[in-house]
mmCIF file of C-alpha atoms in Angstrom:
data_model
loop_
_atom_site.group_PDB
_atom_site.id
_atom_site.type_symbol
_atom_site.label_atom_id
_atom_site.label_comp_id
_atom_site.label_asym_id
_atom_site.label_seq_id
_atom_site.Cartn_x
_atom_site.Cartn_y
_atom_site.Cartn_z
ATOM 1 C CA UNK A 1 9.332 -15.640 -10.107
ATOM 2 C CA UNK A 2 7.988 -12.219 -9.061
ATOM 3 C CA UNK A 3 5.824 -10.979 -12.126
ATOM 4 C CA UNK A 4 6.858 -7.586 -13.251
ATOM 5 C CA UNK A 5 3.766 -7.358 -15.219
ATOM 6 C CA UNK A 6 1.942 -7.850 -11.660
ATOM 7 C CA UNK A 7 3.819 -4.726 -10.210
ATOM 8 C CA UNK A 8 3.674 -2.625 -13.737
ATOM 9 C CA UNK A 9 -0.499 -3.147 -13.053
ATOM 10 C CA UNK A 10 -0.423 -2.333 -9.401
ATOM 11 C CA UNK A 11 1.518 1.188 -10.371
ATOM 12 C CA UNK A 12 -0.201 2.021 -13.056
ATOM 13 C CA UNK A 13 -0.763 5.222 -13.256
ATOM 14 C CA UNK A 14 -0.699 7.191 -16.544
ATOM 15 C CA UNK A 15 -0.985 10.396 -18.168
ATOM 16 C CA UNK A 16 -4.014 11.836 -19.310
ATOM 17 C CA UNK A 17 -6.232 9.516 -16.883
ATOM 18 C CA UNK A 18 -9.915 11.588 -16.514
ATOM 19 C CA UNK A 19 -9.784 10.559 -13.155
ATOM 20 C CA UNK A 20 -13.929 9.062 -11.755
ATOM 21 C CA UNK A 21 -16.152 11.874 -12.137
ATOM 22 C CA UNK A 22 -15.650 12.685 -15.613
ATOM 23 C CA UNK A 23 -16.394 9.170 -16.827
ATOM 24 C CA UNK A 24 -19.687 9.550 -14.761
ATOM 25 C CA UNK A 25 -21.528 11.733 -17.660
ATOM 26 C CA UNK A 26 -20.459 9.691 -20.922
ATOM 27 C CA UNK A 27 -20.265 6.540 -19.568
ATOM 28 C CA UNK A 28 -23.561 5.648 -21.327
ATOM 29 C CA UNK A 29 -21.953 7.168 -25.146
ATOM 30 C CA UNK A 30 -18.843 5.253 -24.344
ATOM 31 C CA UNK A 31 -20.448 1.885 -24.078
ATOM 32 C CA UNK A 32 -22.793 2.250 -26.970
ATOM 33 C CA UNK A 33 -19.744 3.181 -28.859
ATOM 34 C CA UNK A 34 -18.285 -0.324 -27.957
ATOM 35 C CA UNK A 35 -21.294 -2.091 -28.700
ATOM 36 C CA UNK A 36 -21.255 -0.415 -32.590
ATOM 37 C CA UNK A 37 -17.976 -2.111 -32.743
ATOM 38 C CA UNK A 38 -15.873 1.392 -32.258
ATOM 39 C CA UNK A 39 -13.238 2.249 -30.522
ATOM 40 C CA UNK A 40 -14.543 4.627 -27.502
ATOM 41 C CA UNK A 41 -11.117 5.385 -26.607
ATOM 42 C CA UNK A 42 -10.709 7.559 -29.625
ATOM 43 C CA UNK A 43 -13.999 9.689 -28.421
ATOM 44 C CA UNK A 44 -13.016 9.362 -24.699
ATOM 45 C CA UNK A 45 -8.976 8.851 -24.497
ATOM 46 C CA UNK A 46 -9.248 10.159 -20.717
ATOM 47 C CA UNK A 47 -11.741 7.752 -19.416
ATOM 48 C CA UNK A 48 -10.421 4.714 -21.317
ATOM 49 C CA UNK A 49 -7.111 5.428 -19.969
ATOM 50 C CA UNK A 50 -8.848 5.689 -16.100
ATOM 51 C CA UNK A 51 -11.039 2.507 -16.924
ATOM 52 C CA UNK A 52 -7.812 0.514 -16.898
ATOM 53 C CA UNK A 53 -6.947 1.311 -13.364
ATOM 54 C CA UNK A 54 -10.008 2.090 -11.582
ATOM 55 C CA UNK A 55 -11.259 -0.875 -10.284
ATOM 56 C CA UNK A 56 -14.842 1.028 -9.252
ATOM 57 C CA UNK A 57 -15.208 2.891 -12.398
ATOM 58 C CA UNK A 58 -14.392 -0.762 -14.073
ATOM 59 C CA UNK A 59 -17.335 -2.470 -13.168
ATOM 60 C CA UNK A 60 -19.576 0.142 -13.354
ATOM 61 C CA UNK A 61 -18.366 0.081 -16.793
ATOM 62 C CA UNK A 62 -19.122 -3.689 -17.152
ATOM 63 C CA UNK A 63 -22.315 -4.106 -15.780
ATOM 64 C CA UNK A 64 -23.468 -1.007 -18.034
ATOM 65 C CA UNK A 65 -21.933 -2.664 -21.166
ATOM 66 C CA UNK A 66 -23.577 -5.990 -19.881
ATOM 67 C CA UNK A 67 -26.953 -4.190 -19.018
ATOM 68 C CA UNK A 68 -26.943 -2.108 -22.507
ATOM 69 C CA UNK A 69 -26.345 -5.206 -24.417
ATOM 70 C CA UNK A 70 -29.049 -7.240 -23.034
ATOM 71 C CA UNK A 71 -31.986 -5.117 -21.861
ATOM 72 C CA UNK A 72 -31.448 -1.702 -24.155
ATOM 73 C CA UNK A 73 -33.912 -2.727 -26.625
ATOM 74 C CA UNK A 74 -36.860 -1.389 -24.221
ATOM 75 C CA UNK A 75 -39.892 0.629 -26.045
ATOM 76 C CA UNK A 76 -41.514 2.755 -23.542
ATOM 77 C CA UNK A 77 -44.901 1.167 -25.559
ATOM 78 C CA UNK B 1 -38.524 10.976 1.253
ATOM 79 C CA UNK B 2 -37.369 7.968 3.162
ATOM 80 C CA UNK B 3 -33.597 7.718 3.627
ATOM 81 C CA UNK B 4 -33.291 4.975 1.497
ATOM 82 C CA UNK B 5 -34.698 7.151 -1.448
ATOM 83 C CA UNK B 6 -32.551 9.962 -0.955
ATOM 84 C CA UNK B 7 -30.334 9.786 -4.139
ATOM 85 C CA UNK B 8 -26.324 9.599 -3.095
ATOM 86 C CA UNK B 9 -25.208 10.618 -6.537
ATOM 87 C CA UNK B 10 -24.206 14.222 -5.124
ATOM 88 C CA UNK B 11 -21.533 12.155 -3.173
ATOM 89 C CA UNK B 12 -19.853 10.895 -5.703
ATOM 90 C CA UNK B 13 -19.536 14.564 -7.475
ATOM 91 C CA UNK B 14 -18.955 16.369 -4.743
ATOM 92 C CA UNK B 15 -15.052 17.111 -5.038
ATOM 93 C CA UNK B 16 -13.129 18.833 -7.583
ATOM 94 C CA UNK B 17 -11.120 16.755 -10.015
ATOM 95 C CA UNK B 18 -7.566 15.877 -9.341
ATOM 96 C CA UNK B 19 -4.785 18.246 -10.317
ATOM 97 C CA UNK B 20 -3.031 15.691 -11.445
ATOM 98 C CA UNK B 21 -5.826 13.958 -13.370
ATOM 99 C CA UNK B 22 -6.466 15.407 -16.718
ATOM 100 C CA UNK B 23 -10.167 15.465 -16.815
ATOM 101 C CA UNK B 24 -11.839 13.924 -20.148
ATOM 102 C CA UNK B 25 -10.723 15.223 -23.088
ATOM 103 C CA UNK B 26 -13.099 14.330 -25.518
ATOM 104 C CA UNK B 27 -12.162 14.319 -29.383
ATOM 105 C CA UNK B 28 -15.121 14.000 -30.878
ATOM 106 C CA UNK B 29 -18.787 13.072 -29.774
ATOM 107 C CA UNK B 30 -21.410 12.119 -32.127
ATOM 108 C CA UNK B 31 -24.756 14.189 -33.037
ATOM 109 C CA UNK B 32 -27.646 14.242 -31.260
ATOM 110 C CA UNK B 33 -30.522 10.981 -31.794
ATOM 111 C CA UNK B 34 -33.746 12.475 -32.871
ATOM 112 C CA UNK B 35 -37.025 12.977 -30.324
ATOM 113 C CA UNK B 36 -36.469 10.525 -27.410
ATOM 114 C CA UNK B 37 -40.161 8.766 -26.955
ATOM 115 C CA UNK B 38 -39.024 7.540 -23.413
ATOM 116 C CA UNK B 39 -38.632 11.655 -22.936
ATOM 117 C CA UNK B 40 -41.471 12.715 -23.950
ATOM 118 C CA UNK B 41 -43.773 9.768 -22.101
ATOM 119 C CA UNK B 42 -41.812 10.870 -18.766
ATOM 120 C CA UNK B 43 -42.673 14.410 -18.595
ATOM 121 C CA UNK B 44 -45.006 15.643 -16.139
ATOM 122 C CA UNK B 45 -48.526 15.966 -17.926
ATOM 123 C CA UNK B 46 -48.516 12.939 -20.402
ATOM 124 C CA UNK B 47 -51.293 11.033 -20.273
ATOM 125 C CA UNK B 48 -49.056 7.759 -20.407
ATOM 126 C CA UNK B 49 -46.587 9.122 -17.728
ATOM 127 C CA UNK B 50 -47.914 7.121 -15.096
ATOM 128 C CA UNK B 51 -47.312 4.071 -16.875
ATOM 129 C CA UNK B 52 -44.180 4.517 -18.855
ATOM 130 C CA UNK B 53 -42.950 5.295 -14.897
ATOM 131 C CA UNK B 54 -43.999 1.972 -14.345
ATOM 132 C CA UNK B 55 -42.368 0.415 -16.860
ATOM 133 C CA UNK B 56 -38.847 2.236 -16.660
ATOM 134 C CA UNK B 57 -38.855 1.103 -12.687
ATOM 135 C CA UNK B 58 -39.675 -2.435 -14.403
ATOM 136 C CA UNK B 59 -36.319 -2.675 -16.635
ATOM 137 C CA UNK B 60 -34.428 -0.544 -13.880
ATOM 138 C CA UNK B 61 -35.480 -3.060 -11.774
ATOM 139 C CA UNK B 62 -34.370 -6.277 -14.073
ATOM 140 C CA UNK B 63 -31.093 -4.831 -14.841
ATOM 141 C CA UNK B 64 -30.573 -3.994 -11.044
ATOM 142 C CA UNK B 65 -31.211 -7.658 -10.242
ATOM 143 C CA UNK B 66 -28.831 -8.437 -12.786
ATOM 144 C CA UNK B 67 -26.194 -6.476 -12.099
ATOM 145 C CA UNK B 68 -26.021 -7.726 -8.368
ATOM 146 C CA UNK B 69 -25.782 -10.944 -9.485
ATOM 147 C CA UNK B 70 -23.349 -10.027 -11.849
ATOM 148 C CA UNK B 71 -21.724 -8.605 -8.598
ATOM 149 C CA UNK B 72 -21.719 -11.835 -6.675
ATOM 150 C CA UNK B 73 -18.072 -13.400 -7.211
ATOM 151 C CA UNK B 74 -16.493 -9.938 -5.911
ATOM 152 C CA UNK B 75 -15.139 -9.516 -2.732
ATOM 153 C CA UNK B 76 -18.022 -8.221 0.364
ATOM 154 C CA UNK B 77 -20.664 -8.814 -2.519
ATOM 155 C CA UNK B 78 -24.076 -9.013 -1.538
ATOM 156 C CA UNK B 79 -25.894 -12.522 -0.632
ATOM 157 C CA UNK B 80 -28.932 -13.861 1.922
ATOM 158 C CA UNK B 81 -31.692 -11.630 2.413
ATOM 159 C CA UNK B 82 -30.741 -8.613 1.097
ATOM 160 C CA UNK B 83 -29.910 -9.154 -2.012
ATOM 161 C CA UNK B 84 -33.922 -8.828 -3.259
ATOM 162 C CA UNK B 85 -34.198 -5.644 -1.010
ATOM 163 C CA UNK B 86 -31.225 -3.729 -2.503
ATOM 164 C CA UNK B 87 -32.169 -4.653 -6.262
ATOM 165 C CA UNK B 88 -35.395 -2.612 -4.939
ATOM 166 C CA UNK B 89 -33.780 0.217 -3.087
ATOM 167 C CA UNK B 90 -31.410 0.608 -6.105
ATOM 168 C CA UNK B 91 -34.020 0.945 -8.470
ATOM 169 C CA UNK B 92 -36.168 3.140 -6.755
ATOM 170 C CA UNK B 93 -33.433 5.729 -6.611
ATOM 171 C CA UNK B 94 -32.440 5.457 -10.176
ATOM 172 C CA UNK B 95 -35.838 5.814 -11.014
ATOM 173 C CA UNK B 96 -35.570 9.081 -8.872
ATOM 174 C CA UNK B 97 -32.404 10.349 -10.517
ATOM 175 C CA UNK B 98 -33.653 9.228 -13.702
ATOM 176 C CA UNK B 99 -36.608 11.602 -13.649
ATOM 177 C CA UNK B 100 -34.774 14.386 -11.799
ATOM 178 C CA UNK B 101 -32.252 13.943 -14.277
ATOM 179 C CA UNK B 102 -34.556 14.299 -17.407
ATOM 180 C CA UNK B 103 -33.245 17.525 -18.889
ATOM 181 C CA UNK B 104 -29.646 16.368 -18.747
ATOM 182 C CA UNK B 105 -30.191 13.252 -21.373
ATOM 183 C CA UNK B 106 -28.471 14.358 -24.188
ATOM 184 C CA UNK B 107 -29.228 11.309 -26.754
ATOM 185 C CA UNK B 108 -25.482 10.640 -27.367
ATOM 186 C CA UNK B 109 -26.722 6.639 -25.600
ATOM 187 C CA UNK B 110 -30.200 5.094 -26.156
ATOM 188 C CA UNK B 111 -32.124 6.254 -23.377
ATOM 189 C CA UNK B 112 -32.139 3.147 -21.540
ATOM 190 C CA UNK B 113 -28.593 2.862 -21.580
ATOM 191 C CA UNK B 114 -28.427 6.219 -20.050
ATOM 192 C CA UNK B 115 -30.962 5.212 -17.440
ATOM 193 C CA UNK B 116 -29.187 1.797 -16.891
ATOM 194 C CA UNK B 117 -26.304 4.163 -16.033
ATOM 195 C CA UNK B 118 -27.991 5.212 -12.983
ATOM 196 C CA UNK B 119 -28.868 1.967 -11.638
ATOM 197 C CA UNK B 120 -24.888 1.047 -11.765
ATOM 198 C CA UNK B 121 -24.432 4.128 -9.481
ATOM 199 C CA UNK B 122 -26.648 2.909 -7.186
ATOM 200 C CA UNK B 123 -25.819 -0.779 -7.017
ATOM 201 C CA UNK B 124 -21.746 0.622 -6.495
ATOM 202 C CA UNK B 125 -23.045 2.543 -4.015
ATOM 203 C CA UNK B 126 -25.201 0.361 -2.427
ATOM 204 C CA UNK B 127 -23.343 -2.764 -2.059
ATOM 205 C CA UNK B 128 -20.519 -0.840 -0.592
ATOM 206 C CA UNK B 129 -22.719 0.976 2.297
ATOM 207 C CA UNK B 130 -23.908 -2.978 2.713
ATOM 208 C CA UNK B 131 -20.241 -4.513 3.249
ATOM 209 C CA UNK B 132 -18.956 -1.591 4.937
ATOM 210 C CA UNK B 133 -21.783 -2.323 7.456
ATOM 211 C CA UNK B 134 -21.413 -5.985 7.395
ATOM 212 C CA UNK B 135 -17.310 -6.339 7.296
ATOM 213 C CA UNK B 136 -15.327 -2.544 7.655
ATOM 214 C CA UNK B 137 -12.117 -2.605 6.630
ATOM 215 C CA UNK B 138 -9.725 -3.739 9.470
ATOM 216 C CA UNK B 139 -6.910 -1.938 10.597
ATOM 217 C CA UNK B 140 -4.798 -4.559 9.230
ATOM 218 C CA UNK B 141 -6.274 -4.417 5.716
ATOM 219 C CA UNK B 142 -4.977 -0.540 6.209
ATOM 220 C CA UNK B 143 -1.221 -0.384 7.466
ATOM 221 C CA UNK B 144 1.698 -2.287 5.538
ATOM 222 C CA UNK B 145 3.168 -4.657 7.686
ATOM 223 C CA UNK B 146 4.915 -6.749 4.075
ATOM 224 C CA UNK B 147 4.671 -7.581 0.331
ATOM 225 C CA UNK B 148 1.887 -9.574 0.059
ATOM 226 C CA UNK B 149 2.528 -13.404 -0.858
ATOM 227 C CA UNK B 150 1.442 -13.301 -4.304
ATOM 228 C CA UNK B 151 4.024 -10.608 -5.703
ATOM 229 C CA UNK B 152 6.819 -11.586 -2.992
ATOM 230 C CA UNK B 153 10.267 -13.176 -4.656
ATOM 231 C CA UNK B 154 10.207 -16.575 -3.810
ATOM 232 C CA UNK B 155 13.139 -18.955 -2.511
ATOM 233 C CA UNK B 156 14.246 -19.364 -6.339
ATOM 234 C CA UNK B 157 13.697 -15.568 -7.281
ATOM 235 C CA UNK B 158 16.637 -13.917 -8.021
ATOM 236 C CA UNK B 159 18.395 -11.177 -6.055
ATOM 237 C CA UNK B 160 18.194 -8.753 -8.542
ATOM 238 C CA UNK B 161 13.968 -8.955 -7.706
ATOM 239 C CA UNK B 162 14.001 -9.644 -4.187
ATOM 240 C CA UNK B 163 16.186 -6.150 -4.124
ATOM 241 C CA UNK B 164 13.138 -4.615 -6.067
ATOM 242 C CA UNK B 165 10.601 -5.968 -3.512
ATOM 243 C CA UNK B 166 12.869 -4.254 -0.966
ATOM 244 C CA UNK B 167 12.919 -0.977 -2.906
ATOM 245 C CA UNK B 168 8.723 -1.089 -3.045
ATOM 246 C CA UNK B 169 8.761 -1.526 0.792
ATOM 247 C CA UNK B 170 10.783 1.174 1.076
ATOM 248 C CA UNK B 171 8.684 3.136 -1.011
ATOM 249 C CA UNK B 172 5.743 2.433 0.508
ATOM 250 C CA UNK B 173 7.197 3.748 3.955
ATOM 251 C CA UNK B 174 7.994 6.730 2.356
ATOM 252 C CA UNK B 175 3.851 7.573 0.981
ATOM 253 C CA UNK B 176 1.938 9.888 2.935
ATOM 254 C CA UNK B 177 -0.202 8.014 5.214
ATOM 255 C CA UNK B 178 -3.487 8.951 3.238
ATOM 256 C CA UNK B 179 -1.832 7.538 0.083
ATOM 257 C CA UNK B 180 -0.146 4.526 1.800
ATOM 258 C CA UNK B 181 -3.686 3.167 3.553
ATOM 259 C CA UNK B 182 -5.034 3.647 -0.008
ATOM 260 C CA UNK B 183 -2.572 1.770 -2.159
ATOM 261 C CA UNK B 184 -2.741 -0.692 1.093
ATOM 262 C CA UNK B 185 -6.148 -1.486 1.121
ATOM 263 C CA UNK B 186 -7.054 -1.332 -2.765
ATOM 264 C CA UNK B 187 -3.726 -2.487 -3.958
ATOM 265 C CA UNK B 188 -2.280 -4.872 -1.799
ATOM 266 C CA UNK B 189 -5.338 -6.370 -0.019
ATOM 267 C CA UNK B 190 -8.326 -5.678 -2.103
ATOM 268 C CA UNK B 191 -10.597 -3.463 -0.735
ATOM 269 C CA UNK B 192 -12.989 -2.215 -3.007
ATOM 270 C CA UNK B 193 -12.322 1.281 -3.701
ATOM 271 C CA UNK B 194 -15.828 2.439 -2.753
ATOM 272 C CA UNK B 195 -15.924 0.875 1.180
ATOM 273 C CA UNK B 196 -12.982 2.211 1.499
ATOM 274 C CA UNK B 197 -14.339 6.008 0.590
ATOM 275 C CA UNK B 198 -17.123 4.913 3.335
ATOM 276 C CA UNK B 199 -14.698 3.735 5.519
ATOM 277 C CA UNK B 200 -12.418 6.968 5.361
ATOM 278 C CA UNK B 201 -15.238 9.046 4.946
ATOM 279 C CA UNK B 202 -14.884 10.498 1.172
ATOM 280 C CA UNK B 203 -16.126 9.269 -2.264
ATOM 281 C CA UNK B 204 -14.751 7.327 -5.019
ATOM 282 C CA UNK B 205 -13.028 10.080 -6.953
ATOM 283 C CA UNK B 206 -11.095 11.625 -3.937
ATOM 284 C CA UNK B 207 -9.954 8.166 -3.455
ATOM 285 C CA UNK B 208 -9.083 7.296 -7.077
ATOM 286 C CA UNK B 209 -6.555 10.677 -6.661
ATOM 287 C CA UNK B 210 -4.747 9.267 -3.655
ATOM 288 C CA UNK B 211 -4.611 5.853 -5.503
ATOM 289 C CA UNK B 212 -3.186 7.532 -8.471
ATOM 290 C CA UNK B 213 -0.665 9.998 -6.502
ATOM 291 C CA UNK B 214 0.560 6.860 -4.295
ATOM 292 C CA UNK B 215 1.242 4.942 -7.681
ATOM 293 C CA UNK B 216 2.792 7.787 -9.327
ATOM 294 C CA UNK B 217 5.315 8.076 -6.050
ATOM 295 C CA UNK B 218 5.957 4.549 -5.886
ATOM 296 C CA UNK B 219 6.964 4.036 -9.774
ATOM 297 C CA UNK B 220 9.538 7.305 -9.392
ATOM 298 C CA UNK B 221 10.635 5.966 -5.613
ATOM 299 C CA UNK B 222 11.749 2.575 -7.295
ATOM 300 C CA UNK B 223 13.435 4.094 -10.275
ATOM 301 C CA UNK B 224 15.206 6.720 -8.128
ATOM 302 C CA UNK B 225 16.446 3.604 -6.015
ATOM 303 C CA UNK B 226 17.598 2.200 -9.141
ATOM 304 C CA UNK B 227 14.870 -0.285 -9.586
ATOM 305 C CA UNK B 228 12.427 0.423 -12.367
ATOM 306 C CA UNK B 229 9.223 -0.817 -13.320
ATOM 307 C CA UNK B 230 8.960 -1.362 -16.649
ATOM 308 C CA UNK B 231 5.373 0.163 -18.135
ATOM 309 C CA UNK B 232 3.350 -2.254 -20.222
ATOM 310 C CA UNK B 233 3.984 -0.805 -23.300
ATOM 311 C CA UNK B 234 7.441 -0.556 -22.493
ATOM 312 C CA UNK B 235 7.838 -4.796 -21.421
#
């Protein structure tokens, strides 16, 4: 059966999205806000809308959530 | 500077941002952390500059490693030989931008995190330029010829959804050619977004928009034919 869920994601396309570029300065705050358990989306309502439908922007997001839980804990000393 | 030091970051930037996209409206964003010792080590004239350089290309280096094998299971990832060369390439220029970039870290992220930031530019970037080289999108990855097998009604479907596979195809005839490559490539046959920009000669953002126009089309073609998508929320 087709999967109207699978067609709603490749349309997706909603309001308020903050498109690539204006993810690229707060990307760092948003993730930190997800790893102190709040809700970034609250903070940044236009880049968490665009994070669900740009695949680019979605991994960069990833890996930086992945990287800034595992290796933030870095003293310069 | 050697070409493969030059930082790219200007590329991604370098358009306006969509009409249609709203930009980021932020609510609220937290205070200010307090003196940044990463900061202060960095600046020209420290006497431990040299080596806190060191060590920030050290961690930009672990977490670029990382991140391309985080990167391996995607489509035109990186593998072989390379792989050790671009970790290296990627965090020499985010150690560039990184120190450039100094004045602009605003302590709303641990600094790392902001740093770590730059090293995800650079792997996107890089591992694009690296399968665009290796495997370009074809022509065929490009132009809509049909649905693809995985959303395409099956023998069992009913008619009701095979009529709504009909109306997309329609729909898709009816994009503008910029959008319909784009929603054909990324879409339907899963190019990443950024070869494509390399491919069509743009960035990321400027592609994003023609993504985002050619879904926005599609949705209001389908419901105008009298074949709606439902939205998420809405299912």
């Amino acid at each position: 059966m087709t999967d109207l869920r699978r067609l709603d994601e490749l349309l997706r396309a909603e309001d308020g999205d903050a498109g690539c570029t204006a993810g690229e300065d707060i990307l760092d705050a948003y993730v930190e806000l997800e790893l102190a358990g709040e809700d970034p989306a609250l903070v940044f309502p236009g880049t968490a809308i665009h994070l669900q439908s740009c695949p680019g922007c979605q991994t960069d997001h990833d890996g930086l959530l992945e990287a800034a839980r595992r290796f933030a804990h870095v003293k310069p000393q | 500077m050697s070409e493969r030091r030059r930082p790219r970051r200007e590329d991604r930037t370098a358009s306006t941002e969509p009409a249609s996209i709203s930009g980021n409206n932020v609510i609220w964003m937290g205070g200010r952390r307090g003196p940044e010792p990463w900061v202060e080590q960095l600046r020209p004239g420290h006497p431990r500059r040299d080596r806190t350089v060191a060590k920030l290309h050290a961690v930009l280096l672990r977490a670029a490693f990382h991140e391309l094998s985080r990167r391996l299971g995607q489509p035109r990832s990186i593998s072989g030989p390379e792989f050790d060369d671009l970790a290296q390439q990627a965090a020499d220029d985010a150690l560039i931008n990184v120190l450039a970039r100094l004045d602009d870290f605003r302590g709303l992220s641990r600094f790392t995190t902001w740093a770590y930031k730059f090293v995800m530019f650079e792997v996107s970037a890089k591992v694009a330029r690296h399968a665009w080289r290796r495997q370009p999108p074809s022509r065929h990855e490009l132009a809509f010829e049909r649905v693809p097998d995985p959303l395409a009604a099956g023998p069992g479907d009913r008619l009701e959804q095979q009529e709504q596979l009909k109306a997309l195809a329609v729909a898709i005839g009816k994009l503008t050619e910029r959008q319909r490559e784009v929603f054909v490539a990324i879409a339907l046959n899963d190019v990443p977004i950024d070869v494509l920009a390399i491919q069509l000669g743009t960035n990321r953002n400027a592609i994003y928009k023609n993504l985002f126009d050619a879904r926005r089309n599609l949705r209001a073609g389908m419901a105008a034919a009298g074949h709606p998508v439902p939205e998420r929320d809405a299912a």
